[in-house]
Coordinates of C-alpha atoms in Angstrom, one line a residue:
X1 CA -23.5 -22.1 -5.9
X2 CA -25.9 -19.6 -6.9
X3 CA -27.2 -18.8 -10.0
X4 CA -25.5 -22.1 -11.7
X5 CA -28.2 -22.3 -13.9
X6 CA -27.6 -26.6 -14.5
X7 CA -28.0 -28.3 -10.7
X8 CA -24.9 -30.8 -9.4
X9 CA -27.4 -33.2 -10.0
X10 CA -28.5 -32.5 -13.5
X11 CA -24.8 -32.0 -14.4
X12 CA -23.7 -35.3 -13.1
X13 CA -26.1 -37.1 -14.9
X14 CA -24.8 -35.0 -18.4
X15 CA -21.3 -35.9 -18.1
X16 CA -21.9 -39.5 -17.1
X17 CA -24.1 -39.7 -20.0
X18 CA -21.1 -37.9 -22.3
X19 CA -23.6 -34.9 -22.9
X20 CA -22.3 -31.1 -22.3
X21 CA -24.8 -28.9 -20.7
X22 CA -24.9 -25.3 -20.1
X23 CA -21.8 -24.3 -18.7
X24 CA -19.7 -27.9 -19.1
X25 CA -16.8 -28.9 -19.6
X26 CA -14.3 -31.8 -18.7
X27 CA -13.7 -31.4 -15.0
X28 CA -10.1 -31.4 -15.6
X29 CA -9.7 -28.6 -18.0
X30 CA -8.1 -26.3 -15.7
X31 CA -5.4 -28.2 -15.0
X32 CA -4.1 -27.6 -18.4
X33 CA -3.6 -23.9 -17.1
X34 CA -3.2 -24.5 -13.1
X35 CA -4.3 -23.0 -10.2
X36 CA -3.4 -19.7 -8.5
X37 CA -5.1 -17.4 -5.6
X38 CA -5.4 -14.1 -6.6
X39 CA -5.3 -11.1 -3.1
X40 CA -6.7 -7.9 -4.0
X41 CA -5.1 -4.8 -1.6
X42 CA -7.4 -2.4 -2.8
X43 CA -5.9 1.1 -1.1
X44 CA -3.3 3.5 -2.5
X45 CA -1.1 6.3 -1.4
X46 CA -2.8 8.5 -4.4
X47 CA -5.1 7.9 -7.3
X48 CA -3.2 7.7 -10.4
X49 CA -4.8 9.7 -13.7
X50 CA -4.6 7.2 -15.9
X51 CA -6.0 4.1 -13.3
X52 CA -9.2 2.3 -13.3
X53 CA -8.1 -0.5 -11.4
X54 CA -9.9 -0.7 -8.0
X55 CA -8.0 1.3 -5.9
X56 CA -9.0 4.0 -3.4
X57 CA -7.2 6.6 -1.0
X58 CA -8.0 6.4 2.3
X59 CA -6.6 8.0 5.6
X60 CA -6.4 4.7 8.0
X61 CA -6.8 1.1 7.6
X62 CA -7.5 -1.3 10.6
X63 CA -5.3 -3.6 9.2
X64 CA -6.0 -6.4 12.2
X65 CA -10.1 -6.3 10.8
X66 CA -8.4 -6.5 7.0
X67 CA -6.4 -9.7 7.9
X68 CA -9.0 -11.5 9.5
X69 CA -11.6 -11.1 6.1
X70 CA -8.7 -11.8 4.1
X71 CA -8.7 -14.9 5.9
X72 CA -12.2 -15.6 6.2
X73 CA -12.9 -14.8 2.5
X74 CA -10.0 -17.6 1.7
X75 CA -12.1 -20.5 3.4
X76 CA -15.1 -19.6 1.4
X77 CA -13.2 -19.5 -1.5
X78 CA -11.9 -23.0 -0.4
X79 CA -15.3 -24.4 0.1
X80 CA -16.1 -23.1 -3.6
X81 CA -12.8 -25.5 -5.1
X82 CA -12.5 -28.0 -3.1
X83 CA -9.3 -30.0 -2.3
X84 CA -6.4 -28.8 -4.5
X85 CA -3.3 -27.6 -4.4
X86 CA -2.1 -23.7 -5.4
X87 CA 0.8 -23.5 -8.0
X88 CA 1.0 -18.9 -7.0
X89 CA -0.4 -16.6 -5.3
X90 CA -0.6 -12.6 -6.4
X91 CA -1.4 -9.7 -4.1
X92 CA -2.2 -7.3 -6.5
X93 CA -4.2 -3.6 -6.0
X94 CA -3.9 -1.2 -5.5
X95 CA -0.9 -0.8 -3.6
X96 CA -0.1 -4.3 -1.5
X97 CA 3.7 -3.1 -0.8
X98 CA 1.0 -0.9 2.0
X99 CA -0.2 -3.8 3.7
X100 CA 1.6 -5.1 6.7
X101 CA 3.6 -7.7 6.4
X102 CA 1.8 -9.6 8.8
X103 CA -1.3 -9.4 7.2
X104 CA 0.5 -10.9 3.8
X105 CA 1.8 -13.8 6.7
X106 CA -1.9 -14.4 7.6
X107 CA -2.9 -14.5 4.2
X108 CA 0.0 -16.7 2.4
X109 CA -0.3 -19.1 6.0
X110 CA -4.0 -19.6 5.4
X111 CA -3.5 -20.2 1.7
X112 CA -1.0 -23.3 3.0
X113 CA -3.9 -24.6 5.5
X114 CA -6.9 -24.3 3.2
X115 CA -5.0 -25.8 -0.1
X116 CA -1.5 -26.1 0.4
X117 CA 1.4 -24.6 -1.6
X118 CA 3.2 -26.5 -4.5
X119 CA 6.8 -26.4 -4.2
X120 CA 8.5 -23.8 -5.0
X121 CA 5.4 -21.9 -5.4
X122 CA 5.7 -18.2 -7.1
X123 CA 3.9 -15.6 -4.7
X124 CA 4.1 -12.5 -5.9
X125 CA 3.9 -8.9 -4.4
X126 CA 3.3 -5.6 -6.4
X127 CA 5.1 -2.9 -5.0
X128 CA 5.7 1.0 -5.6
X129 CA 9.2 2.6 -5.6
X130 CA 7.8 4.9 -2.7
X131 CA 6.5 1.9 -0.4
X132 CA 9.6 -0.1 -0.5
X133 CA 12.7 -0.2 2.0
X134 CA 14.8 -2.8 2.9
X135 CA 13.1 -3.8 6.5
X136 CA 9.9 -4.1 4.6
X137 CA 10.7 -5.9 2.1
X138 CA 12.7 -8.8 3.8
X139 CA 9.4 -9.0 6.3
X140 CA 7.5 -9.9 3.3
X141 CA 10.1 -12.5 2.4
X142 CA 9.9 -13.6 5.6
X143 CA 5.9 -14.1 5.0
X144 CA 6.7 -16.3 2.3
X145 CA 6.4 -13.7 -0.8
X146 CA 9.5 -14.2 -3.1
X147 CA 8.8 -12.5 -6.0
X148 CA 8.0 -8.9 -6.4
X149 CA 6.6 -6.6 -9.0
X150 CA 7.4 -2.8 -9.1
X151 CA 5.3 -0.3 -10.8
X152 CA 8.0 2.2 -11.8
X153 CA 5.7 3.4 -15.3
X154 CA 8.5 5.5 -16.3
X155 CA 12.3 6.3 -16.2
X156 CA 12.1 10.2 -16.5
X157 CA 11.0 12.7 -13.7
X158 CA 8.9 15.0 -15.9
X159 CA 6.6 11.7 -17.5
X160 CA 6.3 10.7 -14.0
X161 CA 4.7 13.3 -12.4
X162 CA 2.7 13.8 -15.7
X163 CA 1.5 10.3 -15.0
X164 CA 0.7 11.0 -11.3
X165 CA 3.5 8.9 -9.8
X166 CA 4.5 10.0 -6.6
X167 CA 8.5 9.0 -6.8
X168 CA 11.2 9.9 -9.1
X169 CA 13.7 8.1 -11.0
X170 CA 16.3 7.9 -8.6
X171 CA 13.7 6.3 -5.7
X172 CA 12.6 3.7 -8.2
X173 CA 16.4 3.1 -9.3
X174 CA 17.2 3.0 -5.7
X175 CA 13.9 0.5 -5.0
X176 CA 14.8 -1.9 -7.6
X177 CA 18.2 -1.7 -6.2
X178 CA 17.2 -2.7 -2.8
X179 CA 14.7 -5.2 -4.0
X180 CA 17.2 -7.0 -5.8
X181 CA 19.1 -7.9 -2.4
X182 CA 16.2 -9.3 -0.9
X183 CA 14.8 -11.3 -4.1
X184 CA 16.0 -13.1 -6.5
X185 CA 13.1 -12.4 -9.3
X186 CA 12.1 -8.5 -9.7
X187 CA 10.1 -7.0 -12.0
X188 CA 9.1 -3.9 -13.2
X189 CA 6.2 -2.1 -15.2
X190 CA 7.2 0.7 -17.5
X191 CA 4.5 2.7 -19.9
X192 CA 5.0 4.1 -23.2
X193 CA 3.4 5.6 -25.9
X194 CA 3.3 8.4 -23.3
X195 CA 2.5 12.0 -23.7
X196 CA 5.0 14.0 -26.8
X197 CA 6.7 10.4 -26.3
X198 CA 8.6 9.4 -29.7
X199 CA 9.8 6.3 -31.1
X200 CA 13.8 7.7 -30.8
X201 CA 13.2 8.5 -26.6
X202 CA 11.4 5.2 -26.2
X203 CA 14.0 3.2 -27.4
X204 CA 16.8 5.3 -25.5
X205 CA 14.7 4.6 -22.5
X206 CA 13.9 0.8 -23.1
X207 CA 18.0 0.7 -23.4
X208 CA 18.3 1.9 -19.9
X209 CA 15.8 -0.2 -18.1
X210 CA 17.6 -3.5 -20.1
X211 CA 20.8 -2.4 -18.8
X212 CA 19.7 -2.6 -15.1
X213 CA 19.6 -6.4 -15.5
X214 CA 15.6 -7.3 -15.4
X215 CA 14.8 -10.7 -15.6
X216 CA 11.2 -9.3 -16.3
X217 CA 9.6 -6.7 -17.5
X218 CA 5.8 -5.8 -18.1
X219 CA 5.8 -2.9 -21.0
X220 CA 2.6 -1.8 -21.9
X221 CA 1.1 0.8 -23.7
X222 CA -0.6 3.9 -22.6
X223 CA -4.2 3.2 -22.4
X224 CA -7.4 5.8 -22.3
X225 CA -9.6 4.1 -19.6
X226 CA -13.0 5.2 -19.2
X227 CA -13.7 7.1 -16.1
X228 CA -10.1 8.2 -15.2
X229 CA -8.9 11.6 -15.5
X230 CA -6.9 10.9 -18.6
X231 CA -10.0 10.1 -20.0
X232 CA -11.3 13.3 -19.4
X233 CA -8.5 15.4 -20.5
X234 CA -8.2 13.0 -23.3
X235 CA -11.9 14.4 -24.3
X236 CA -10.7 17.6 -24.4
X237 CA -8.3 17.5 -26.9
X238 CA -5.6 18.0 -23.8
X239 CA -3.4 14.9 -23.8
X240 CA 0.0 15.2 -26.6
X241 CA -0.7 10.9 -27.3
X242 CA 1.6 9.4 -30.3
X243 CA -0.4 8.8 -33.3
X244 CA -1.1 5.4 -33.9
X245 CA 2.0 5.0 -35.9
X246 CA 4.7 6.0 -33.9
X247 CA 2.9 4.4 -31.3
X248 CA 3.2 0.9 -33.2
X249 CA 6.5 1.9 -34.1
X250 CA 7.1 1.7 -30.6
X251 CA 5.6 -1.8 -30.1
X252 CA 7.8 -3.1 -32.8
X253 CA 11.0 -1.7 -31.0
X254 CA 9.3 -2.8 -28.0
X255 CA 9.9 -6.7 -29.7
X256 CA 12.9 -6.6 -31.3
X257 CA 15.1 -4.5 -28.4
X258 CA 14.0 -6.9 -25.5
X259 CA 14.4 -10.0 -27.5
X260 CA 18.4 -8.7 -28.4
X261 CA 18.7 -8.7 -24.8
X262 CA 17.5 -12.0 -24.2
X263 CA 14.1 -10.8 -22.7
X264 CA 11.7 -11.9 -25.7
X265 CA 8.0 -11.4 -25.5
X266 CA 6.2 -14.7 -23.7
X267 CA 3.1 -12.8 -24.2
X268 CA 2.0 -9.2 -26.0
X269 CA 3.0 -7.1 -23.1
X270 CA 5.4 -9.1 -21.4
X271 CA 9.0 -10.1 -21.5
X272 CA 11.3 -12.7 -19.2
X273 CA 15.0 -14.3 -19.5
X274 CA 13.6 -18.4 -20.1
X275 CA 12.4 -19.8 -16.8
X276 CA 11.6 -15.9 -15.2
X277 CA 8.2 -16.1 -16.6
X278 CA 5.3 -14.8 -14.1
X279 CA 3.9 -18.3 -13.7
X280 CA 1.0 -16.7 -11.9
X281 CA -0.2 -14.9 -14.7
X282 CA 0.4 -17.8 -17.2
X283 CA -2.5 -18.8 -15.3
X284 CA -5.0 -16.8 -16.8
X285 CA -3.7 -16.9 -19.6
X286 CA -3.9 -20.5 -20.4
X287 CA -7.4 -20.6 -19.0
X288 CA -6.3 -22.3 -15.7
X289 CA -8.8 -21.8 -12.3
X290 CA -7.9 -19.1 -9.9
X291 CA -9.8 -17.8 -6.5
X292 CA -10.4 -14.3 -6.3
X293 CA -9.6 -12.8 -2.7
X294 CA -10.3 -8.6 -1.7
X295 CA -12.3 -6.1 -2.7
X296 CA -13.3 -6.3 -6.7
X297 CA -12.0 -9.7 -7.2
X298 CA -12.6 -11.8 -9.7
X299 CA -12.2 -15.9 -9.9
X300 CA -12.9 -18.5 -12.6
X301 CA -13.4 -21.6 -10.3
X302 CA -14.3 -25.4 -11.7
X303 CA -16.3 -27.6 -9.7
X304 CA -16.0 -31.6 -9.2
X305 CA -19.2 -31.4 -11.5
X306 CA -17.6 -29.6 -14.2
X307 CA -19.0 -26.7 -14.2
X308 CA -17.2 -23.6 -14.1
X309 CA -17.9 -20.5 -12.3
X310 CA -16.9 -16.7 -12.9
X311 CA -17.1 -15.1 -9.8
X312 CA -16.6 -11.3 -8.9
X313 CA -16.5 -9.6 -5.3
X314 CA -17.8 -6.3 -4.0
X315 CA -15.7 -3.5 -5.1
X316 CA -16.2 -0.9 -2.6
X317 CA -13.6 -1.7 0.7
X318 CA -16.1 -0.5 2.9
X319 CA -18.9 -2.8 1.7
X320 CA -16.5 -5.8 1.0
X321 CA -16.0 -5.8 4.6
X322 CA -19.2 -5.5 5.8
X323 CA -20.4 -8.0 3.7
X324 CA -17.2 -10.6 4.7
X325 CA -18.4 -9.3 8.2
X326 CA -21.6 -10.8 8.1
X327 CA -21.7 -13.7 5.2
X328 CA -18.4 -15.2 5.3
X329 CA -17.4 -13.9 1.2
X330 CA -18.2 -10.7 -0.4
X331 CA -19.4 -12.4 -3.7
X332 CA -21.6 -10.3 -6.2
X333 CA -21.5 -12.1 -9.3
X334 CA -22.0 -15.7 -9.8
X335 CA -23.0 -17.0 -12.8
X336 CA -21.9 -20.1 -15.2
X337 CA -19.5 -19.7 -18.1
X338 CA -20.6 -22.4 -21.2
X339 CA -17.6 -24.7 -22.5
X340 CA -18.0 -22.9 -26.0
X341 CA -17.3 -19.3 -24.2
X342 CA -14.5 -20.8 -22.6
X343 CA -13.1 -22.2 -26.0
X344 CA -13.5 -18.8 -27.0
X345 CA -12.1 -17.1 -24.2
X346 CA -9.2 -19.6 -24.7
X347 CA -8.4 -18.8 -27.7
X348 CA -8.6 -15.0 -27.2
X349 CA -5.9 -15.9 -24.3
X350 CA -3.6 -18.3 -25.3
X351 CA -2.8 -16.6 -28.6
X352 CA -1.4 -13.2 -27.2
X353 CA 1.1 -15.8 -25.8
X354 CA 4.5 -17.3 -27.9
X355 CA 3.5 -20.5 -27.3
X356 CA -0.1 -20.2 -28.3
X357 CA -3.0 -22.3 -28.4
X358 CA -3.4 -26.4 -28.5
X359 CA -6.4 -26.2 -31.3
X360 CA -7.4 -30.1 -30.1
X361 CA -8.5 -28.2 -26.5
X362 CA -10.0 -25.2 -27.8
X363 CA -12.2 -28.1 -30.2
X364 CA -12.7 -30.0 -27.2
X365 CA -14.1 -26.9 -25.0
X366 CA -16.0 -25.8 -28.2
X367 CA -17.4 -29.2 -29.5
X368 CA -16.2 -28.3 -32.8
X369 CA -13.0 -27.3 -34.8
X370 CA -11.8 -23.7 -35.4
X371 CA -12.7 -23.0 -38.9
X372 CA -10.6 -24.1 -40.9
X373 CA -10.8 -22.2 -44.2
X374 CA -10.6 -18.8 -41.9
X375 CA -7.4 -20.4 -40.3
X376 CA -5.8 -21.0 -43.7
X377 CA -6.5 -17.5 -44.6
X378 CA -5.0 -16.0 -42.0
X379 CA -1.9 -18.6 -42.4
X380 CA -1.4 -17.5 -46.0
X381 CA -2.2 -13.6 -44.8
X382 CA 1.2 -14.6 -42.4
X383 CA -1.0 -13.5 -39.3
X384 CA -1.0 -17.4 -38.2
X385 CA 1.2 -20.3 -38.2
X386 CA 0.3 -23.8 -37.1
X387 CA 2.8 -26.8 -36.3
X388 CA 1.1 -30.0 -35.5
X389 CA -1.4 -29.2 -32.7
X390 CA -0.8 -25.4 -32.0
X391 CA -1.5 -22.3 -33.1
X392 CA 0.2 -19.1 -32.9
X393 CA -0.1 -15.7 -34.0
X394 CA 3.0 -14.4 -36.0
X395 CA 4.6 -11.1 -35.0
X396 CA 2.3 -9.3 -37.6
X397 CA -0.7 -10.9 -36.3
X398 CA 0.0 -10.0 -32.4
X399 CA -0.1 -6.4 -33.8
X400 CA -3.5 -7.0 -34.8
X401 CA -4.4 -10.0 -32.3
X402 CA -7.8 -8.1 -32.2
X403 CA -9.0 -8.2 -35.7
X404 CA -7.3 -12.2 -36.0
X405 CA -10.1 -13.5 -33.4
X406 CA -12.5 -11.4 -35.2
X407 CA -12.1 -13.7 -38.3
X408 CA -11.7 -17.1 -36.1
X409 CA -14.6 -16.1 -33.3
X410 CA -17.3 -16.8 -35.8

């Protein structure tokens, strides 16, 4: 691939020698985390304030030229892993609840062909309240999709349409609803820390969305994102934000309110009954491979040599296709990720996880140990905790995960 920086050859002859060159690491490593395709659906109904995902409004689609780079893109990406199998797929966006479910059918049915599906494979769909009706939905089931993710933010009108939603609460209520007789595993997004939001209303609110019977939830909270509109207004002195102690006040209820309900946190932001994890984004998160499909995607890939690859694609739709159109992929960034960055990235990952981080990998990606007087600090500061071979970061040090890997990324 280009801009490898170590040839195939060069790189054999380091790992047969047992030396780690730029950008090495045992060929094998991902396999600790797995491997998942990634879809990018990069068009929305509307342009949310507070968004800077890739996502972009537009009046048509030809949805027959969409499926057929989709497609394409996938056997490029193939070329890139070679033969392996594909524990989950995502189509993320964007809004991929829009696409039609023959395109998802393409998509999932070329993912089978070029790598193959493990059984019982998670592939899941993101949806919005205002995309979803019953036909729909059991088309994409039909596809092959059998999980789905909706993006209801919010479970009050007037914080809705200040967040630029374009439903209400009844049309998510009623999506869920009707998602839940299609599917088996549902999830939903809510925000908080949201405008004049207060510790009391969040937990009232958290309350509710428990009581419709998630077996996963994604609860995250409000971010300023440069270049969006909040940002702006958030300039201007115009956005009511919680201070940053009610809004950590509503982290901490965040914990202890999902974990009474049997939903504990897996990782920082997210919550699952046992076994209704989102094995897909487990992925990323303990530093497995995954192929990056669509507009602005973005893919860690592992070669038979060892070396591993971050790859991104071209994030404007109209150029992504052009480019598909005439080269096969839309890649724009190619470039080699050393074993000791992907240690660190590692570690940065794994620990916003429960189960944390297996310190004899992160020593074997680094070619040394975490520090160990800085880890014995931060065990005796109660931020850590290790047992045998893992690591973890203790309630108090999730709420400052940030400054923790300051002190161990040294």
């Amino acid at each position: 691939m280009a801009g490898m920086g170590l040839s195939d050859q060069a790189a054999t002859v380091a790992l047969q020698s047992g030396r780690q060159g730029p950008g090495l690491q045992a060929p094998s490593d991902w396999t600790n985390g797995g491997f998942g395709i990634y879809v990018h659906w990069p068009f929305c109904s509307a342009k949310c304030p507070y968004c800077d995902f890739n996502s972009h409004v537009s009046r048509s689609v030809d949805h027959a030229l969409w499926r057929e780079a989709l497609v394409a893109e996938a056997g490029h990406m193939r070329a890139l892993t070679g033969p392996r199998g594909a524990d989950t797929m995502f189509f993320g966006g964007g809004t991929p609840s829009l696409m039609e479910p023959a395109t998802v059918a393409a998509v999932i049915g070329a993912v089978e062909k070029l790598w193959g599906l493990a059984p019982g494979a998670e592939i899941t769909l993101e949806a919005n309240p205002t995309s979803i009706e019953a036909a729909r939905l059991r088309a994409f089931a039909e596809a092959g999709v059998n999980r789905v993710s909706m993006g209801v933010q919010a479970l009050r009108d007037p914080d809705l349409k200040a967040l630029g939603r374009m439903h209400s609460v009844a049309d998510a209520l009623a999506a869920f609803d009707t998602a839940r007789t299609v599917f088996d595993r549902v999830s939903f997004d809510l925000i908080y820390a949201r405008m004049g939001q207060s510790p009391e209303n969040w937990a009232t609110e958290l309350a509710e969305a428990l009581a419709l019977g998630p077996d996963h939830l994604s609860l995250y909270q409000l971010a300023i994102e440069d270049g969006t509109r909040f940002a702006e207004l958030h300039a201007r002195g115009r956005l009511d934000l919680p201070e940053d102690g009610p809004a950590a006040e509503m982290y901490e209820i965040t914990q202890e309110v999902t974990a009474a309900a049997g939903l504990p946190a897996y990782e920082i932001s997210n919550h699952a009954r046992p076994g209704s994890e989102s094995r897909h984004n487990l992925i990323y998160w303990r530093l497995g491979d995954y192929a990056g499909i669509g507009p602005g995607a973005h893919g860690r890939i592992t070669g038979q040599n060892g070396l591993t690859s971050a790859l991104a694609t071209e994030r404007d739709p109209a150029a992504w296709l052009q480019k598909v159109g005439r080269e096969g992929n839309a890649i724009v960034e190619d470039f080699a990720t050393p074993s000791e960055d992907r240690a660190d990235e590692y570690l940065m990952m794994a620990l916003r996880l429960r189960e944390g981080a297996e310190t004899s990998r992160y020593e074997a990606l680094a070619g040394r140990p975490l520090p160990s007087s800085r880890v014995e600090d931060m065990i005796a500061s109660g931020h850590l905790n290790l047992t045998g071979d893992r690591l973890r970061a203790t309630a108090m040090g999730r709420l400052v995960l940030n400054s923790v890997l300051a002190e161990l990324l040294v």
